[in-house]
Amino acid sequence: MKPQKLTIANGRRTLTNYDSRTKEYQDYNRSRWQYNKEAMLFYNSAIWRKTSKMVLLANDYVCAICGGEATMTDHKTSIKKDWSKRLDWDNLQPVCKACNDAKGSWN
Ligand SMILES: [Zn+2]
């Protein structure tokens, strides 16, 4: 028999297994997966490709961090931190791959 604890569910005292925390973990994984899916859809969207290209063109493909050749557009504030800034011009900067990798895409 698994270790159990007494909890209140729907106004009743009931015994639940101690390892029921895995449910929370599953929910966490599900929401994270949902975010990744939305982020992926965004990065593949026509509007992002267009905006990203405009940022690169406007800055002559110069990396905002090292001055090298930029190949991609970076979010200064990541879209994970602020989803509303995903197409905010002030939040975008051209970067090279090395700088983008060094920064980490989820920071
Ligand atoms: Zn760079």
mmCIF file of N, CA and C and ligand atoms in Angstrom:
data_model
loop_
_atom_site.group_PDB
_atom_site.id
_atom_site.type_symbol
_atom_site.label_atom_id
_atom_site.label_comp_id
_atom_site.label_asym_id
_atom_site.label_seq_id
_atom_site.Cartn_x
_atom_site.Cartn_y
_atom_site.Cartn_z
ATOM 1 N N MET A 1 0.839 -1.212 0.000
ATOM 2 C CA MET A 1 0.000 0.000 0.000
ATOM 3 C C MET A 1 0.868 1.254 0.000
ATOM 4 N N LYS A 2 0.467 2.220 -0.803
ATOM 5 C CA LYS A 2 1.239 3.460 -0.902
ATOM 6 C C LYS A 2 0.992 4.344 0.322
ATOM 7 N N PRO A 3 1.963 5.183 0.670
ATOM 8 C CA PRO A 3 1.733 6.132 1.765
ATOM 9 C C PRO A 3 0.627 7.106 1.368
ATOM 10 N N GLN A 4 -0.220 7.430 2.347
ATOM 11 C CA GLN A 4 -1.343 8.310 2.028
ATOM 12 C C GLN A 4 -1.392 9.501 2.967
ATOM 13 N N LYS A 5 -2.109 10.501 2.551
ATOM 14 C CA LYS A 5 -2.302 11.671 3.403
ATOM 15 C C LYS A 5 -3.769 12.059 3.382
ATOM 16 N N LEU A 6 -4.173 12.724 4.459
ATOM 17 C CA LEU A 6 -5.556 13.135 4.565
ATOM 18 C C LEU A 6 -5.732 14.511 3.936
ATOM 19 N N THR A 7 -6.635 14.626 2.994
ATOM 20 C CA THR A 7 -6.892 15.928 2.374
ATOM 21 C C THR A 7 -8.396 16.157 2.296
ATOM 22 N N ILE A 8 -8.757 17.399 2.013
ATOM 23 C CA ILE A 8 -10.177 17.726 1.857
ATOM 24 C C ILE A 8 -10.464 17.863 0.364
ATOM 25 N N ALA A 9 -11.379 17.065 -0.126
ATOM 26 C CA ALA A 9 -11.767 17.163 -1.530
ATOM 27 C C ALA A 9 -13.281 17.248 -1.606
ATOM 28 N N ASN A 10 -13.767 18.298 -2.218
ATOM 29 C CA ASN A 10 -15.206 18.538 -2.352
ATOM 30 C C ASN A 10 -15.898 18.517 -0.994
ATOM 31 N N GLY A 11 -15.225 19.105 0.015
ATOM 32 C CA GLY A 11 -15.832 19.195 1.336
ATOM 33 C C GLY A 11 -15.765 17.904 2.141
ATOM 34 N N ARG A 12 -15.144 16.895 1.608
ATOM 35 C CA ARG A 12 -15.036 15.621 2.330
ATOM 36 C C ARG A 12 -13.594 15.312 2.648
ATOM 37 N N ARG A 13 -13.409 14.706 3.791
ATOM 38 C CA ARG A 13 -12.055 14.264 4.115
ATOM 39 C C ARG A 13 -11.797 12.970 3.369
ATOM 40 N N THR A 14 -10.670 12.942 2.736
ATOM 41 C CA THR A 14 -10.379 11.753 1.945
ATOM 42 C C THR A 14 -8.896 11.448 1.950
ATOM 43 N N LEU A 15 -8.549 10.225 1.739
ATOM 44 C CA LEU A 15 -7.147 9.839 1.685
ATOM 45 C C LEU A 15 -6.658 9.860 0.247
ATOM 46 N N THR A 16 -5.521 10.500 0.043
ATOM 47 C CA THR A 16 -4.945 10.494 -1.303
ATOM 48 C C THR A 16 -3.508 10.007 -1.224
ATOM 49 N N ASN A 17 -3.045 9.494 -2.290
ATOM 50 C CA ASN A 17 -1.664 9.019 -2.318
ATOM 51 C C ASN A 17 -0.686 10.185 -2.251
ATOM 52 N N TYR A 18 0.393 9.984 -1.553
ATOM 53 C CA TYR A 18 1.380 11.037 -1.409
ATOM 54 C C TYR A 18 1.971 11.475 -2.746
ATOM 55 N N ASP A 19 2.032 10.575 -3.688
ATOM 56 C CA ASP A 19 2.662 10.925 -4.959
ATOM 57 C C ASP A 19 1.682 11.584 -5.929
ATOM 58 N N SER A 20 0.563 12.103 -5.422
ATOM 59 C CA SER A 20 -0.388 12.773 -6.317
ATOM 60 C C SER A 20 0.177 14.092 -6.835
ATOM 61 N N ARG A 21 1.344 14.507 -6.306
ATOM 62 C CA ARG A 21 2.008 15.706 -6.820
ATOM 63 C C ARG A 21 2.349 15.584 -8.308
ATOM 64 N N THR A 22 2.449 14.376 -8.772
ATOM 65 C CA THR A 22 2.797 14.181 -10.188
ATOM 66 C C THR A 22 1.750 14.841 -11.090
ATOM 67 N N LYS A 23 0.524 14.972 -10.577
ATOM 68 C CA LYS A 23 -0.530 15.641 -11.345
ATOM 69 C C LYS A 23 -0.126 17.095 -11.632
ATOM 70 N N GLU A 24 0.387 17.774 -10.586
ATOM 71 C CA GLU A 24 0.823 19.160 -10.779
ATOM 72 C C GLU A 24 1.938 19.222 -11.822
ATOM 73 N N TYR A 25 2.818 18.267 -11.740
ATOM 74 C CA TYR A 25 3.937 18.226 -12.662
ATOM 75 C C TYR A 25 3.449 18.040 -14.099
ATOM 76 N N GLN A 26 2.456 17.188 -14.248
ATOM 77 C CA GLN A 26 1.889 16.973 -15.587
ATOM 78 C C GLN A 26 1.262 18.252 -16.118
ATOM 79 N N ASP A 27 0.545 18.959 -15.227
ATOM 80 C CA ASP A 27 -0.077 20.218 -15.647
ATOM 81 C C ASP A 27 0.986 21.228 -16.060
ATOM 82 N N TYR A 28 2.073 21.255 -15.286
ATOM 83 C CA TYR A 28 3.157 22.177 -15.590
ATOM 84 C C TYR A 28 3.740 21.867 -16.971
ATOM 85 N N ASN A 29 3.988 20.605 -17.208
ATOM 86 C CA ASN A 29 4.545 20.207 -18.502
ATOM 87 C C ASN A 29 3.597 20.539 -19.639
ATOM 88 N N ARG A 30 2.321 20.386 -19.373
ATOM 89 C CA ARG A 30 1.334 20.649 -20.411
ATOM 90 C C ARG A 30 1.322 22.138 -20.771
ATOM 91 N N SER A 31 1.368 23.007 -19.748
ATOM 92 C CA SER A 31 1.338 24.435 -20.041
ATOM 93 C C SER A 31 2.625 24.874 -20.736
ATOM 94 N N ARG A 32 3.738 24.256 -20.354
ATOM 95 C CA ARG A 32 4.994 24.601 -21.000
ATOM 96 C C ARG A 32 4.964 24.166 -22.459
ATOM 97 N N TRP A 33 4.404 23.000 -22.689
ATOM 98 C CA TRP A 33 4.303 22.511 -24.056
ATOM 99 C C TRP A 33 3.407 23.437 -24.869
ATOM 100 N N GLN A 34 2.328 23.890 -24.248
ATOM 101 C CA GLN A 34 1.402 24.791 -24.930
ATOM 102 C C GLN A 34 2.123 26.080 -25.333
ATOM 103 N N TYR A 35 2.975 26.609 -24.422
ATOM 104 C CA TYR A 35 3.727 27.819 -24.734
ATOM 105 C C TYR A 35 4.664 27.566 -25.922
ATOM 106 N N ASN A 36 5.402 26.454 -25.848
ATOM 107 C CA ASN A 36 6.349 26.155 -26.926
ATOM 108 C C ASN A 36 5.646 26.041 -28.276
ATOM 109 N N LYS A 37 4.452 25.489 -28.235
ATOM 110 C CA LYS A 37 3.693 25.328 -29.475
ATOM 111 C C LYS A 37 3.317 26.697 -30.039
ATOM 112 N N GLU A 38 2.853 27.591 -29.155
ATOM 113 C CA GLU A 38 2.491 28.930 -29.600
ATOM 114 C C GLU A 38 3.703 29.700 -30.103
ATOM 115 N N ALA A 39 4.822 29.549 -29.392
ATOM 116 C CA ALA A 39 6.048 30.233 -29.791
ATOM 117 C C ALA A 39 6.496 29.727 -31.157
ATOM 118 N N MET A 40 6.406 28.429 -31.357
ATOM 119 C CA MET A 40 6.819 27.839 -32.628
ATOM 120 C C MET A 40 5.947 28.347 -33.768
ATOM 121 N N LEU A 41 4.642 28.393 -33.506
ATOM 122 C CA LEU A 41 3.720 28.895 -34.528
ATOM 123 C C LEU A 41 4.042 30.351 -34.853
ATOM 124 N N PHE A 42 4.372 31.120 -33.804
ATOM 125 C CA PHE A 42 4.698 32.528 -34.013
ATOM 126 C C PHE A 42 5.955 32.672 -34.870
ATOM 127 N N TYR A 43 7.017 31.929 -34.507
ATOM 128 C CA TYR A 43 8.268 32.052 -35.255
ATOM 129 C C TYR A 43 8.149 31.573 -36.703
ATOM 130 N N ASN A 44 7.131 30.774 -36.965
ATOM 131 C CA ASN A 44 6.915 30.309 -38.336
ATOM 132 C C ASN A 44 5.889 31.155 -39.096
ATOM 133 N N SER A 45 5.340 32.159 -38.403
ATOM 134 C CA SER A 45 4.277 32.946 -39.026
ATOM 135 C C SER A 45 4.830 33.935 -40.054
ATOM 136 N N ALA A 46 3.997 34.265 -41.022
ATOM 137 C CA ALA A 46 4.399 35.199 -42.082
ATOM 138 C C ALA A 46 4.705 36.571 -41.501
ATOM 139 N N ILE A 47 3.902 37.004 -40.504
ATOM 140 C CA ILE A 47 4.100 38.336 -39.932
ATOM 141 C C ILE A 47 5.454 38.426 -39.219
ATOM 142 N N TRP A 48 5.876 37.346 -38.532
ATOM 143 C CA TRP A 48 7.173 37.379 -37.872
ATOM 144 C C TRP A 48 8.312 37.394 -38.895
ATOM 145 N N ARG A 49 8.192 36.568 -39.915
ATOM 146 C CA ARG A 49 9.238 36.533 -40.959
ATOM 147 C C ARG A 49 9.406 37.909 -41.596
ATOM 148 N N LYS A 50 8.276 38.546 -41.862
ATOM 149 C CA LYS A 50 8.294 39.861 -42.497
ATOM 150 C C LYS A 50 8.912 40.895 -41.550
ATOM 151 N N THR A 51 8.461 40.906 -40.300
ATOM 152 C CA THR A 51 8.964 41.871 -39.317
ATOM 153 C C THR A 51 10.448 41.654 -39.067
ATOM 154 N N SER A 52 10.843 40.407 -38.931
ATOM 155 C CA SER A 52 12.240 40.056 -38.689
ATOM 156 C C SER A 52 13.132 40.561 -39.828
ATOM 157 N N LYS A 53 12.669 40.372 -41.037
ATOM 158 C CA LYS A 53 13.419 40.813 -42.213
ATOM 159 C C LYS A 53 13.536 42.332 -42.249
ATOM 160 N N MET A 54 12.446 43.007 -41.864
ATOM 161 C CA MET A 54 12.454 44.469 -41.833
ATOM 162 C C MET A 54 13.461 44.995 -40.807
ATOM 163 N N VAL A 55 13.557 44.317 -39.668
ATOM 164 C CA VAL A 55 14.520 44.724 -38.629
ATOM 165 C C VAL A 55 15.945 44.566 -39.168
ATOM 166 N N LEU A 56 16.214 43.455 -39.825
ATOM 167 C CA LEU A 56 17.547 43.212 -40.386
ATOM 168 C C LEU A 56 17.886 44.252 -41.458
ATOM 169 N N LEU A 57 16.935 44.512 -42.345
ATOM 170 C CA LEU A 57 17.156 45.485 -43.415
ATOM 171 C C LEU A 57 17.384 46.879 -42.856
ATOM 172 N N ALA A 58 16.563 47.266 -41.862
ATOM 173 C CA ALA A 58 16.656 48.610 -41.279
ATOM 174 C C ALA A 58 18.004 48.836 -40.605
ATOM 175 N N ASN A 59 18.646 47.742 -40.187
ATOM 176 C CA ASN A 59 19.928 47.867 -39.484
ATOM 177 C C ASN A 59 21.110 47.364 -40.328
ATOM 178 N N ASP A 60 20.881 47.251 -41.628
ATOM 179 C CA ASP A 60 21.924 46.812 -42.559
ATOM 180 C C ASP A 60 22.579 45.486 -42.164
ATOM 181 N N TYR A 61 21.804 44.628 -41.536
ATOM 182 C CA TYR A 61 22.297 43.306 -41.140
ATOM 183 C C TYR A 61 23.520 43.394 -40.220
ATOM 184 N N VAL A 62 23.542 44.431 -39.362
ATOM 185 C CA VAL A 62 24.637 44.566 -38.398
ATOM 186 C C VAL A 62 24.152 44.092 -37.035
ATOM 187 N N CYS A 63 24.900 43.183 -36.423
ATOM 188 C CA CYS A 63 24.552 42.648 -35.103
ATOM 189 C C CYS A 63 24.574 43.782 -34.075
ATOM 190 N N ALA A 64 23.494 43.917 -33.330
ATOM 191 C CA ALA A 64 23.379 44.998 -32.340
ATOM 192 C C ALA A 64 24.313 44.779 -31.152
ATOM 193 N N ILE A 65 24.815 43.577 -30.992
ATOM 194 C CA ILE A 65 25.655 43.278 -29.825
ATOM 195 C C ILE A 65 27.147 43.347 -30.164
ATOM 196 N N CYS A 66 27.572 42.683 -31.245
ATOM 197 C CA CYS A 66 29.010 42.627 -31.533
ATOM 198 C C CYS A 66 29.404 43.381 -32.805
ATOM 199 N N GLY A 67 28.430 43.850 -33.574
ATOM 200 C CA GLY A 67 28.743 44.572 -34.797
ATOM 201 C C GLY A 67 29.058 43.671 -35.973
ATOM 202 N N GLY A 68 28.945 42.386 -35.775
ATOM 203 C CA GLY A 68 29.187 41.428 -36.856
ATOM 204 C C GLY A 68 27.990 41.343 -37.791
ATOM 205 N N GLU A 69 27.969 40.326 -38.615
ATOM 206 C CA GLU A 69 26.876 40.190 -39.572
ATOM 207 C C GLU A 69 25.673 39.513 -38.919
ATOM 208 N N ALA A 70 24.591 40.260 -38.817
ATOM 209 C CA ALA A 70 23.377 39.713 -38.206
ATOM 210 C C ALA A 70 22.652 38.797 -39.175
ATOM 211 N N THR A 71 22.154 37.720 -38.660
ATOM 212 C CA THR A 71 21.416 36.784 -39.505
ATOM 213 C C THR A 71 20.010 36.540 -38.967
ATOM 214 N N MET A 72 19.732 37.061 -37.778
ATOM 215 C CA MET A 72 18.401 36.819 -37.206
ATOM 216 C C MET A 72 17.989 37.989 -36.330
ATOM 217 N N THR A 73 16.737 37.978 -35.958
ATOM 218 C CA THR A 73 16.210 39.050 -35.112
ATOM 219 C C THR A 73 15.925 38.505 -33.726
ATOM 220 N N ASP A 74 16.360 39.276 -32.741
ATOM 221 C CA ASP A 74 16.254 38.850 -31.352
ATOM 222 C C ASP A 74 15.250 39.715 -30.601
ATOM 223 N N HIS A 75 14.574 39.111 -29.627
ATOM 224 C CA HIS A 75 13.702 39.876 -28.730
ATOM 225 C C HIS A 75 14.520 40.294 -27.521
ATOM 226 N N LYS A 76 14.644 41.603 -27.292
ATOM 227 C CA LYS A 76 15.388 42.076 -26.116
ATOM 228 C C LYS A 76 14.722 41.522 -24.857
ATOM 229 N N THR A 77 13.411 41.708 -24.781
ATOM 230 C CA THR A 77 12.640 41.039 -23.739
ATOM 231 C C THR A 77 12.007 39.836 -24.412
ATOM 232 N N SER A 78 12.330 38.651 -23.918
ATOM 233 C CA SER A 78 11.868 37.447 -24.597
ATOM 234 C C SER A 78 10.340 37.377 -24.634
ATOM 235 N N ILE A 79 9.848 36.710 -25.638
ATOM 236 C CA ILE A 79 8.394 36.597 -25.789
ATOM 237 C C ILE A 79 7.809 35.750 -24.664
ATOM 238 N N LYS A 80 8.676 34.984 -24.007
ATOM 239 C CA LYS A 80 8.183 34.206 -22.872
ATOM 240 C C LYS A 80 7.897 35.140 -21.695
ATOM 241 N N LYS A 81 8.751 36.157 -21.545
ATOM 242 C CA LYS A 81 8.547 37.126 -20.461
ATOM 243 C C LYS A 81 7.393 38.059 -20.778
ATOM 244 N N ASP A 82 7.333 38.505 -22.029
ATOM 245 C CA ASP A 82 6.260 39.427 -22.405
ATOM 246 C C ASP A 82 5.778 39.128 -23.816
ATOM 247 N N TRP A 83 4.772 38.331 -23.886
ATOM 248 C CA TRP A 83 4.225 37.870 -25.165
ATOM 249 C C TRP A 83 3.727 39.049 -26.007
ATOM 250 N N SER A 84 3.245 40.119 -25.326
ATOM 251 C CA SER A 84 2.676 41.260 -26.050
ATOM 252 C C SER A 84 3.738 42.030 -26.832
ATOM 253 N N LYS A 85 5.028 41.816 -26.472
ATOM 254 C CA LYS A 85 6.096 42.552 -27.151
ATOM 255 C C LYS A 85 6.701 41.782 -28.320
ATOM 256 N N ARG A 86 6.031 40.731 -28.734
ATOM 257 C CA ARG A 86 6.639 39.880 -29.763
ATOM 258 C C ARG A 86 6.824 40.584 -31.104
ATOM 259 N N LEU A 87 5.979 41.605 -31.377
ATOM 260 C CA LEU A 87 6.128 42.337 -32.634
ATOM 261 C C LEU A 87 6.397 43.814 -32.378
ATOM 262 N N ASP A 88 6.808 44.132 -31.149
ATOM 263 C CA ASP A 88 7.102 45.513 -30.769
ATOM 264 C C ASP A 88 8.473 45.900 -31.333
ATOM 265 N N TRP A 89 8.461 46.873 -32.234
ATOM 266 C CA TRP A 89 9.687 47.267 -32.938
ATOM 267 C C TRP A 89 10.818 47.611 -31.957
ATOM 268 N N ASP A 90 10.457 48.290 -30.853
ATOM 269 C CA ASP A 90 11.463 48.695 -29.868
ATOM 270 C C ASP A 90 12.059 47.508 -29.113
ATOM 271 N N ASN A 91 11.415 46.392 -29.206
ATOM 272 C CA ASN A 91 11.894 45.209 -28.485
ATOM 273 C C ASN A 91 12.708 44.283 -29.383
ATOM 274 N N LEU A 92 12.893 44.692 -30.640
ATOM 275 C CA LEU A 92 13.589 43.818 -31.584
ATOM 276 C C LEU A 92 14.965 44.363 -31.938
ATOM 277 N N GLN A 93 15.926 43.475 -32.101
ATOM 278 C CA GLN A 93 17.259 43.893 -32.520
ATOM 279 C C GLN A 93 17.871 42.795 -33.393
ATOM 280 N N PRO A 94 18.669 43.216 -34.398
ATOM 281 C CA PRO A 94 19.327 42.227 -35.236
ATOM 282 C C PRO A 94 20.522 41.647 -34.489
ATOM 283 N N VAL A 95 20.713 40.367 -34.586
ATOM 284 C CA VAL A 95 21.870 39.723 -33.936
ATOM 285 C C VAL A 95 22.458 38.648 -34.846
ATOM 286 N N CYS A 96 23.722 38.316 -34.576
ATOM 287 C CA CYS A 96 24.337 37.199 -35.283
ATOM 288 C C CYS A 96 24.038 35.931 -34.489
ATOM 289 N N LYS A 97 24.327 34.803 -35.069
ATOM 290 C CA LYS A 97 23.988 33.547 -34.407
ATOM 291 C C LYS A 97 24.752 33.378 -33.089
ATOM 292 N N ALA A 98 26.046 33.751 -33.109
ATOM 293 C CA ALA A 98 26.882 33.591 -31.913
ATOM 294 C C ALA A 98 26.314 34.377 -30.734
ATOM 295 N N CYS A 99 25.913 35.626 -30.999
ATOM 296 C CA CYS A 99 25.363 36.458 -29.924
ATOM 297 C C CYS A 99 24.018 35.924 -29.461
ATOM 298 N N ASN A 100 23.221 35.468 -30.401
ATOM 299 C CA ASN A 100 21.925 34.923 -30.032
ATOM 300 C C ASN A 100 22.091 33.671 -29.176
ATOM 301 N N ASP A 101 23.035 32.820 -29.540
ATOM 302 C CA ASP A 101 23.284 31.603 -28.769
ATOM 303 C C ASP A 101 23.802 31.952 -27.382
ATOM 304 N N ALA A 102 24.670 32.964 -27.318
ATOM 305 C CA ALA A 102 25.258 33.361 -26.037
ATOM 306 C C ALA A 102 24.187 33.928 -25.121
ATOM 307 N N LYS A 103 23.240 34.630 -25.705
ATOM 308 C CA LYS A 103 22.185 35.251 -24.917
ATOM 309 C C LYS A 103 21.219 34.207 -24.387
ATOM 310 N N GLY A 104 20.957 33.205 -25.211
ATOM 311 C CA GLY A 104 19.993 32.195 -24.821
ATOM 312 C C GLY A 104 18.609 32.649 -25.198
ATOM 313 N N SER A 105 17.899 31.847 -25.957
ATOM 314 C CA SER A 105 16.617 32.307 -26.506
ATOM 315 C C SER A 105 15.513 32.437 -25.473
ATOM 316 N N TRP A 106 15.712 31.899 -24.269
ATOM 317 C CA TRP A 106 14.610 31.945 -23.295
ATOM 318 C C TRP A 106 14.852 32.947 -22.184
ATOM 319 N N ASN A 107 15.854 33.824 -22.343
ATOM 320 C CA ASN A 107 16.123 34.796 -21.283
ATOM 321 C C ASN A 107 15.409 36.124 -21.545
HETATM 322 ZN ZN ZN B 1 26.917 39.363 -32.705
#
